[in-house]
Amino acid sequence: MRILMLFCALVTLGLTAGCGCGSRALVVGTLEDGTFWEKPLTAASNSGGGYSKGSRVEVYDQFVVVTTPDGVSHIHPHGLYTRLQIRKN
């Protein structure tokens, strides 16, 4: 799972590096519910889990960032989460 997270972080940096567009989150809020998957939803086998309710969530064009109460941020490309519910700030 850590390798996937590192890969996602590197892809995210590659997509946003040097764009000069000042990427802004489309939605910012706190997590109410959601399942975050290891593999794309179409995978034959998959495992997923959630984060603490109240974690900070930022939705961007191509990914979602979830920051848990302990300050650790997790990046998930669209298509690797379901039932995402956010309470907007």
mmCIF file of C-alpha atoms in Angstrom:
data_model
loop_
_atom_site.group_PDB
_atom_site.id
_atom_site.type_symbol
_atom_site.label_atom_id
_atom_site.label_comp_id
_atom_site.label_asym_id
_atom_site.label_seq_id
_atom_site.Cartn_x
_atom_site.Cartn_y
_atom_site.Cartn_z
ATOM 1 C CA MET A 1 0.000 0.000 0.000
ATOM 2 C CA ARG A 2 2.891 2.359 0.750
ATOM 3 C CA ILE A 3 4.304 1.817 -2.732
ATOM 4 C CA LEU A 4 0.944 2.739 -4.255
ATOM 5 C CA MET A 5 0.747 5.864 -2.073
ATOM 6 C CA LEU A 6 4.282 6.874 -3.078
ATOM 7 C CA PHE A 7 3.433 6.305 -6.734
ATOM 8 C CA CYS A 8 0.281 8.431 -6.381
ATOM 9 C CA ALA A 9 2.251 11.199 -4.683
ATOM 10 C CA LEU A 10 4.850 11.202 -7.461
ATOM 11 C CA VAL A 11 2.160 11.253 -10.162
ATOM 12 C CA THR A 12 0.445 14.118 -8.378
ATOM 13 C CA LEU A 13 3.662 16.093 -8.189
ATOM 14 C CA GLY A 14 4.282 15.425 -11.871
ATOM 15 C CA LEU A 15 0.806 16.601 -12.816
ATOM 16 C CA THR A 16 0.968 19.790 -10.792
ATOM 17 C CA ALA A 17 4.660 20.683 -11.048
ATOM 18 C CA GLY A 18 5.305 23.838 -12.985
ATOM 19 C CA CYS A 19 1.731 24.345 -14.081
ATOM 20 C CA GLY A 20 1.729 27.847 -12.636
ATOM 21 C CA CYS A 21 -2.028 27.580 -12.336
ATOM 22 C CA GLY A 22 -2.054 27.668 -8.533
ATOM 23 C CA SER A 23 -4.111 24.474 -8.257
ATOM 24 C CA ARG A 24 -7.006 25.153 -5.947
ATOM 25 C CA ALA A 25 -9.161 22.581 -4.271
ATOM 26 C CA LEU A 26 -12.634 22.213 -5.757
ATOM 27 C CA VAL A 27 -14.086 21.218 -2.378
ATOM 28 C CA VAL A 28 -12.578 21.403 1.121
ATOM 29 C CA GLY A 29 -14.177 19.966 4.210
ATOM 30 C CA THR A 30 -14.140 17.242 6.812
ATOM 31 C CA LEU A 31 -14.652 13.561 6.167
ATOM 32 C CA GLU A 32 -18.014 12.105 7.133
ATOM 33 C CA ASP A 33 -17.680 8.722 5.385
ATOM 34 C CA GLY A 34 -15.925 6.931 2.536
ATOM 35 C CA THR A 35 -13.990 3.847 1.540
ATOM 36 C CA PHE A 36 -10.546 4.191 -0.017
ATOM 37 C CA TRP A 37 -9.394 1.276 -2.165
ATOM 38 C CA GLU A 38 -5.963 -0.202 -2.856
ATOM 39 C CA LYS A 39 -6.727 -0.916 -6.524
ATOM 40 C CA PRO A 40 -9.166 0.454 -9.122
ATOM 41 C CA LEU A 41 -12.777 -0.530 -8.509
ATOM 42 C CA THR A 42 -12.755 -2.815 -11.553
ATOM 43 C CA ALA A 43 -10.002 -5.038 -10.074
ATOM 44 C CA ALA A 44 -10.936 -8.685 -9.465
ATOM 45 C CA SER A 45 -9.790 -8.528 -5.850
ATOM 46 C CA ASN A 46 -9.424 -5.425 -3.764
ATOM 47 C CA SER A 47 -9.199 -4.234 -0.187
ATOM 48 C CA GLY A 48 -10.192 -0.913 1.235
ATOM 49 C CA GLY A 49 -10.571 1.025 4.414
ATOM 50 C CA GLY A 50 -11.455 4.383 5.815
ATOM 51 C CA TYR A 51 -10.038 7.283 7.763
ATOM 52 C CA SER A 52 -11.158 8.910 10.986
ATOM 53 C CA LYS A 53 -14.354 10.910 10.734
ATOM 54 C CA GLY A 54 -13.404 14.565 10.844
ATOM 55 C CA SER A 55 -10.200 14.153 8.819
ATOM 56 C CA ARG A 56 -9.575 17.072 6.449
ATOM 57 C CA VAL A 57 -10.459 16.379 2.791
ATOM 58 C CA GLU A 58 -9.433 18.404 -0.253
ATOM 59 C CA VAL A 59 -10.815 17.448 -3.675
ATOM 60 C CA TYR A 60 -8.771 18.478 -6.732
ATOM 61 C CA ASP A 61 -9.293 17.878 -10.466
ATOM 62 C CA GLN A 62 -7.523 14.521 -10.526
ATOM 63 C CA PHE A 63 -7.150 13.383 -6.919
ATOM 64 C CA VAL A 64 -8.330 13.667 -3.317
ATOM 65 C CA VAL A 65 -6.102 14.456 -0.328
ATOM 66 C CA VAL A 66 -7.156 13.166 3.102
ATOM 67 C CA THR A 67 -5.236 14.520 6.100
ATOM 68 C CA THR A 68 -5.797 12.565 9.285
ATOM 69 C CA PRO A 69 -5.862 14.175 12.758
ATOM 70 C CA ASP A 70 -2.227 13.142 13.313
ATOM 71 C CA GLY A 71 -1.182 15.294 10.327
ATOM 72 C CA VAL A 72 -0.467 12.528 7.790
ATOM 73 C CA SER A 73 -1.787 13.271 4.267
ATOM 74 C CA HIS A 74 -2.932 10.510 1.909
ATOM 75 C CA ILE A 75 -3.406 11.085 -1.830
ATOM 76 C CA HIS A 76 -6.017 9.068 -3.746
ATOM 77 C CA PRO A 77 -6.618 9.437 -7.490
ATOM 78 C CA HIS A 78 -10.272 9.553 -8.558
ATOM 79 C CA GLY A 79 -11.564 6.014 -9.039
ATOM 80 C CA LEU A 80 -9.908 4.653 -5.903
ATOM 81 C CA TYR A 81 -12.600 5.649 -3.427
ATOM 82 C CA THR A 82 -16.363 5.176 -2.994
ATOM 83 C CA ARG A 83 -19.172 6.662 -0.881
ATOM 84 C CA LEU A 84 -17.137 9.809 -0.181
ATOM 85 C CA GLN A 85 -19.119 12.143 2.056
ATOM 86 C CA ILE A 86 -17.674 15.533 3.000
ATOM 87 C CA ARG A 87 -18.997 18.240 5.290
ATOM 88 C CA LYS A 88 -17.952 21.480 3.569
ATOM 89 C CA ASN A 89 -16.180 24.132 5.630
#
